[in-house]
Amino acid sequence: MPVITFANTKGGAGKTTAVLLLATELARLGFRVSVLDADPQHWITRWYENSEDALGRRLNVVPYVTMSTIDRQLAEEKNRADFVLIDLPGSRSSLLAKAVGHADYVLIPVQGSAMDAQGGANVIELLQYLEDKADIRIRHSVVLTRVNSMVTTRAMNAVKDLLAARRVHLLETPIIERSAFRDIFGCGGTLYSMDAKRVSNLDKAQENARALAIEVLRQIPAAVAPAASRLKDVA
Ligand SMILES: Nc1ncnc2c1ncn2[C@@H]1O[C@H](COP(=O)(O)OP(=O)(O)O)[C@@H](O)[C@H]1O
Ligand SMILES: [Mg+2]
């Protein structure tokens, strides 16, 4: 079943947050989801250990994924999940190359500023290299992260122009800067088990995660994601 790899060689780009939002939302839509946690900070694993009551059985997290274990772990999870998501460290590594090479779709989280685009550009170069040298074409998109809900900044427009000039696909749905997306790692659970009285704009955060999941599902070709056709029932 399809593998979605989240990659940006810069730490702090919003990869782990994006993985968590997409994983929980896909599970909520009824899909079986496995997350391979290859981030040495183990945020997803820690969050998962803290969250089991809220998650049910549709979401599984595989901890301690490394260069020497990823092939086996990926093969196992592909067999049992509708979607496998891979969270990577923020560095250039052979693990990154492998996780990108195994992907059906690569999501590149980029914060809306020019400096942050460089880590995303490294991933795009790798994808280009795979296409030129090995004729491996992997669909990919940039998703803007930590976007201010109130203003469109000049820096963000510059990133959008740059991506358009290079013909890199950009998701229409950005991940907005929301306290809910930060707090969820501390308190565990999902956006639906959090207390709306204590978390500001929780409804908007939920809406954002849902729009992201639906847009990502539309990017994945039906041939690799037969399960995504079930989206018609939920959208
Ligand atoms: N959309 C968001 N809203 C609020 N905080 C965010 C958002 N995205 C990321 N963060 C915060 O930014 C920091 C880095 O994000 P993270 O997802 O860990 O990035 P990465 O995995 O690429 O290193 C974390 O403290 C996280 O809580
Ligand atoms: Mg991370």
CSV table of C-alpha atoms and ligand atoms in Angstrom, one decimal:
chain,number,residue,atom,x,y,z
A,1,MET,CA,0.0,0.0,0.0
A,2,PRO,CA,1.2,3.5,-0.7
A,3,VAL,CA,4.2,4.9,1.1
A,4,ILE,CA,4.3,8.6,1.8
A,5,THR,CA,7.7,9.9,2.8
A,6,PHE,CA,8.1,13.3,4.6
A,7,ALA,CA,11.4,14.9,3.8
A,8,ASN,CA,13.3,18.1,4.2
A,9,THR,CA,17.0,18.1,5.1
A,10,LYS,CA,16.4,21.0,7.5
A,11,GLY,CA,15.3,20.3,11.1
A,12,GLY,CA,12.3,22.2,12.4
A,13,ALA,CA,10.7,22.4,8.9
A,14,GLY,CA,7.5,20.8,10.3
A,15,LYS,CA,7.9,17.2,9.1
A,16,THR,CA,6.9,15.4,12.3
A,17,THR,CA,3.9,17.7,12.9
A,18,ALA,CA,2.8,17.1,9.3
A,19,VAL,CA,3.2,13.3,9.8
A,20,LEU,CA,1.1,13.3,12.9
A,21,LEU,CA,-1.7,15.4,11.4
A,22,LEU,CA,-1.9,13.3,8.3
A,23,ALA,CA,-1.7,10.0,10.2
A,24,THR,CA,-4.4,10.8,12.7
A,25,GLU,CA,-6.7,12.3,10.0
A,26,LEU,CA,-6.3,9.3,7.7
A,27,ALA,CA,-7.1,7.0,10.6
A,28,ARG,CA,-10.1,9.0,11.4
A,29,LEU,CA,-11.3,8.8,7.8
A,30,GLY,CA,-11.2,5.0,8.3
A,31,PHE,CA,-7.9,4.0,6.8
A,32,ARG,CA,-5.3,1.8,8.5
A,33,VAL,CA,-2.2,3.8,8.9
A,34,SER,CA,1.4,2.9,9.9
A,35,VAL,CA,4.0,5.4,10.7
A,36,LEU,CA,7.7,4.5,10.5
A,37,ASP,CA,9.5,6.7,13.0
A,38,ALA,CA,13.0,7.2,11.7
A,39,ASP,CA,13.4,10.6,13.5
A,40,PRO,CA,16.0,10.1,16.2
A,41,GLN,CA,14.0,12.5,18.4
A,42,HIS,CA,11.3,9.9,18.5
A,43,TRP,CA,8.5,12.5,18.9
A,44,ILE,CA,5.9,10.4,17.1
A,45,THR,CA,6.8,7.3,19.2
A,46,ARG,CA,6.5,9.2,22.4
A,47,TRP,CA,3.3,10.8,21.4
A,48,TYR,CA,1.9,7.4,20.4
A,49,GLU,CA,2.8,5.8,23.7
A,50,ASN,CA,0.9,8.7,25.3
A,51,SER,CA,-2.2,8.4,23.1
A,52,GLU,CA,-3.3,4.8,22.8
A,53,ASP,CA,-6.6,5.3,24.4
A,54,ALA,CA,-7.6,8.0,21.9
A,55,LEU,CA,-6.4,6.2,18.8
A,56,GLY,CA,-8.1,2.8,18.5
A,57,ARG,CA,-6.4,0.2,16.4
A,58,ARG,CA,-6.2,2.0,13.0
A,59,LEU,CA,-3.0,3.7,13.7
A,60,ASN,CA,0.3,1.9,14.4
A,61,VAL,CA,3.7,3.4,15.0
A,62,VAL,CA,6.9,1.5,14.4
A,63,PRO,CA,9.7,2.9,16.5
A,64,TYR,CA,13.5,3.0,16.0
A,65,VAL,CA,13.6,2.7,12.2
A,66,THR,CA,17.1,2.9,10.9
A,67,MET,CA,19.0,2.3,7.7
A,68,SER,CA,19.5,-1.4,8.5
A,69,THR,CA,15.9,-2.1,9.6
A,70,ILE,CA,13.8,0.1,7.2
A,71,ASP,CA,13.5,-2.5,4.4
A,72,ARG,CA,12.0,-5.2,6.6
A,73,GLN,CA,9.8,-2.8,8.6
A,74,LEU,CA,8.5,-1.2,5.5
A,75,ALA,CA,7.6,-4.5,3.8
A,76,GLU,CA,5.7,-5.6,7.0
A,77,GLU,CA,3.8,-2.4,7.3
A,78,LYS,CA,2.9,-2.2,3.6
A,79,ASN,CA,1.2,-5.6,4.0
A,80,ARG,CA,-1.1,-4.5,6.8
A,81,ALA,CA,-1.7,-0.8,6.3
A,82,ASP,CA,-3.6,1.3,3.7
A,83,PHE,CA,-1.0,4.0,4.1
A,84,VAL,CA,2.6,3.9,5.4
A,85,LEU,CA,4.0,7.3,6.5
A,86,ILE,CA,7.8,7.8,7.1
A,87,ASP,CA,9.1,10.5,9.4
A,88,LEU,CA,12.7,11.2,8.7
A,89,PRO,CA,15.5,13.1,10.5
A,90,GLY,CA,16.4,16.6,9.3
A,91,SER,CA,19.6,15.7,7.6
A,92,ARG,CA,21.0,14.5,4.3
A,93,SER,CA,21.6,10.8,4.8
A,94,SER,CA,21.5,7.4,3.0
A,95,LEU,CA,18.3,6.8,5.1
A,96,LEU,CA,16.7,9.8,3.4
A,97,ALA,CA,17.7,8.5,0.0
A,98,LYS,CA,16.3,5.1,0.8
A,99,ALA,CA,13.0,6.4,2.3
A,100,VAL,CA,12.5,8.7,-0.7
A,101,GLY,CA,13.4,5.9,-3.1
A,102,HIS,CA,10.7,3.6,-1.6
A,103,ALA,CA,8.0,6.3,-1.7
A,104,ASP,CA,5.0,6.5,-3.9
A,105,TYR,CA,4.6,10.1,-2.9
A,106,VAL,CA,7.0,12.5,-1.2
A,107,LEU,CA,5.7,15.5,0.9
A,108,ILE,CA,8.2,18.2,1.5
A,109,PRO,CA,7.2,20.5,4.4
A,110,VAL,CA,8.7,24.0,4.0
A,111,GLN,CA,8.2,26.9,6.3
A,112,GLY,CA,7.0,30.0,4.4
A,113,SER,CA,10.4,31.7,4.2
A,114,ALA,CA,13.1,31.7,1.6
A,115,MET,CA,15.8,30.4,3.9
A,116,ASP,CA,13.7,27.4,4.8
A,117,ALA,CA,13.2,26.5,1.2
A,118,GLN,CA,16.8,25.3,0.9
A,119,GLY,CA,16.3,22.1,2.8
A,120,GLY,CA,13.3,21.4,0.6
A,121,ALA,CA,15.3,22.1,-2.5
A,122,ASN,CA,17.8,19.4,-1.5
A,123,VAL,CA,15.0,16.9,-1.5
A,124,ILE,CA,13.8,18.1,-4.9
A,125,GLU,CA,17.4,17.8,-6.3
A,126,LEU,CA,17.5,14.2,-5.0
A,127,LEU,CA,14.1,13.4,-6.7
A,128,GLN,CA,15.5,15.0,-9.9
A,129,TYR,CA,18.6,12.9,-9.7
A,130,LEU,CA,16.5,9.7,-9.4
A,131,GLU,CA,14.6,10.7,-12.4
A,132,ASP,CA,17.6,11.6,-14.6
A,133,LYS,CA,19.9,8.8,-13.6
A,134,ALA,CA,17.5,5.9,-12.9
A,135,ASP,CA,14.3,6.9,-14.6
A,136,ILE,CA,12.5,6.7,-11.3
A,137,ARG,CA,9.7,9.3,-11.1
A,138,ILE,CA,8.2,9.9,-7.7
A,139,ARG,CA,5.3,12.2,-7.4
A,140,HIS,CA,6.0,15.0,-4.9
A,141,SER,CA,4.6,18.2,-3.5
A,142,VAL,CA,5.7,21.0,-1.2
A,143,VAL,CA,3.4,21.8,1.7
A,144,LEU,CA,3.9,25.2,3.4
A,145,THR,CA,4.0,24.9,7.2
A,146,ARG,CA,3.6,27.2,10.1
A,147,VAL,CA,1.7,29.7,7.9
A,148,ASN,CA,0.3,32.7,9.7
A,149,SER,CA,-3.5,32.5,9.5
A,150,MET,CA,-3.9,36.2,9.3
A,151,VAL,CA,-1.4,37.5,6.8
A,152,THR,CA,0.2,36.4,3.6
A,153,THR,CA,3.8,37.4,4.0
A,154,ARG,CA,6.1,38.7,1.3
A,155,ALA,CA,8.6,35.9,2.2
A,156,MET,CA,5.8,33.3,1.6
A,157,ASN,CA,4.9,34.7,-1.7
A,158,ALA,CA,8.6,34.6,-2.7
A,159,VAL,CA,8.6,30.8,-1.9
A,160,LYS,CA,5.5,30.3,-3.9
A,161,ASP,CA,7.0,32.2,-6.9
A,162,LEU,CA,10.2,30.2,-6.6
A,163,LEU,CA,8.3,26.9,-6.6
A,164,ALA,CA,6.1,27.9,-9.6
A,165,ALA,CA,9.2,28.9,-11.6
A,166,ARG,CA,10.8,25.5,-10.9
A,167,ARG,CA,7.5,23.7,-11.7
A,168,VAL,CA,7.3,22.1,-8.2
A,169,HIS,CA,3.8,21.2,-7.2
A,170,LEU,CA,2.5,23.0,-4.1
A,171,LEU,CA,-0.4,21.8,-2.1
A,172,GLU,CA,-3.2,24.3,-1.9
A,173,THR,CA,-3.7,23.6,1.8
A,174,PRO,CA,-0.9,25.0,3.9
A,175,ILE,CA,-0.4,23.9,7.5
A,176,ILE,CA,-1.3,26.9,9.6
A,177,GLU,CA,0.6,27.9,12.8
A,178,ARG,CA,-1.8,26.6,15.5
A,179,SER,CA,-1.2,26.0,19.2
A,180,ALA,CA,-3.2,22.8,18.8
A,181,PHE,CA,-0.5,21.4,16.5
A,182,ARG,CA,2.1,22.1,19.1
A,183,ASP,CA,0.1,21.0,22.2
A,184,ILE,CA,-0.9,17.7,20.8
A,185,PHE,CA,2.7,16.4,21.2
A,186,GLY,CA,2.6,17.3,24.9
A,187,CYS,CA,-0.9,16.1,25.8
A,188,GLY,CA,-1.2,13.1,23.5
A,189,GLY,CA,-4.3,12.0,21.7
A,190,THR,CA,-5.8,13.6,18.6
A,191,LEU,CA,-7.3,16.9,17.6
A,192,TYR,CA,-10.6,15.3,18.5
A,193,SER,CA,-9.7,14.2,22.0
A,194,MET,CA,-8.4,17.7,23.0
A,195,ASP,CA,-10.4,20.0,25.1
A,196,ALA,CA,-11.8,22.9,22.9
A,197,LYS,CA,-12.1,25.1,26.0
A,198,ARG,CA,-8.4,24.9,26.6
A,199,VAL,CA,-7.0,24.9,23.1
A,200,SER,CA,-7.7,28.0,21.0
A,201,ASN,CA,-9.1,27.6,17.5
A,202,LEU,CA,-9.3,23.8,17.8
A,203,ASP,CA,-12.1,23.7,15.2
A,204,LYS,CA,-10.0,25.5,12.7
A,205,ALA,CA,-7.1,23.1,13.4
A,206,GLN,CA,-9.4,20.2,12.8
A,207,GLU,CA,-10.6,21.7,9.6
A,208,ASN,CA,-7.0,22.3,8.4
A,209,ALA,CA,-5.9,18.7,9.1
A,210,ARG,CA,-9.0,17.3,7.3
A,211,ALA,CA,-8.4,19.5,4.2
A,212,LEU,CA,-4.7,18.4,4.2
A,213,ALA,CA,-5.6,14.7,4.3
A,214,ILE,CA,-8.2,15.1,1.5
A,215,GLU,CA,-5.8,17.0,-0.7
A,216,VAL,CA,-3.1,14.4,-0.1
A,217,LEU,CA,-5.4,11.6,-1.0
A,218,ARG,CA,-6.2,13.3,-4.3
A,219,GLN,CA,-2.5,13.4,-5.1
A,220,ILE,CA,-2.0,9.7,-4.8
A,221,PRO,CA,-2.8,7.7,-8.0
A,222,ALA,CA,-5.7,5.3,-7.6
A,223,ALA,CA,-3.4,2.5,-8.9
A,224,VAL,CA,-1.2,2.6,-5.9
A,225,ALA,CA,-4.0,3.5,-3.4
A,226,PRO,CA,-7.1,1.5,-4.0
A,227,ALA,CA,-8.2,2.4,-0.5
A,228,ALA,CA,-8.2,6.1,-1.4
A,229,SER,CA,-11.2,5.5,-3.6
A,230,ARG,CA,-13.2,5.0,-0.3
A,231,LEU,CA,-12.6,8.8,0.1
A,232,LYS,CA,-15.8,9.3,-1.9
A,233,ASP,CA,-17.7,8.0,1.0
A,234,VAL,CA,-16.2,10.3,3.5
A,235,ALA,CA,-15.5,13.6,1.7
B,1,LIG,N1,1.8,24.2,12.2
B,1,LIG,C1,2.4,24.4,13.3
B,1,LIG,N2,1.9,25.1,14.3
B,1,LIG,C2,2.5,25.3,15.5
B,1,LIG,N3,3.7,24.8,15.7
B,1,LIG,C3,4.3,24.1,14.8
B,1,LIG,C4,3.7,23.8,13.5
B,1,LIG,N4,4.6,23.0,12.8
B,1,LIG,C5,5.6,22.8,13.6
B,1,LIG,N5,5.5,23.4,14.8
B,1,LIG,C6,6.5,23.5,15.8
B,1,LIG,O1,7.8,23.7,15.2
B,1,LIG,C7,8.8,22.9,15.8
B,1,LIG,C8,9.4,22.0,14.7
B,1,LIG,O2,8.4,21.2,14.1
B,1,LIG,P1,8.6,19.7,13.7
B,1,LIG,O3,7.3,19.2,13.2
B,1,LIG,O4,9.2,18.9,14.9
B,1,LIG,O5,9.7,19.8,12.6
B,1,LIG,P2,10.7,18.7,12.0
B,1,LIG,O6,10.2,17.3,12.2
B,1,LIG,O7,10.9,19.0,10.6
B,1,LIG,O8,12.0,18.9,12.7
B,1,LIG,C9,8.2,22.1,16.9
B,1,LIG,O9,8.4,22.8,18.1
B,1,LIG,C10,6.7,22.1,16.5
B,1,LIG,O10,5.8,22.0,17.6
B,2,MG,MG,11.0,15.6,13.2
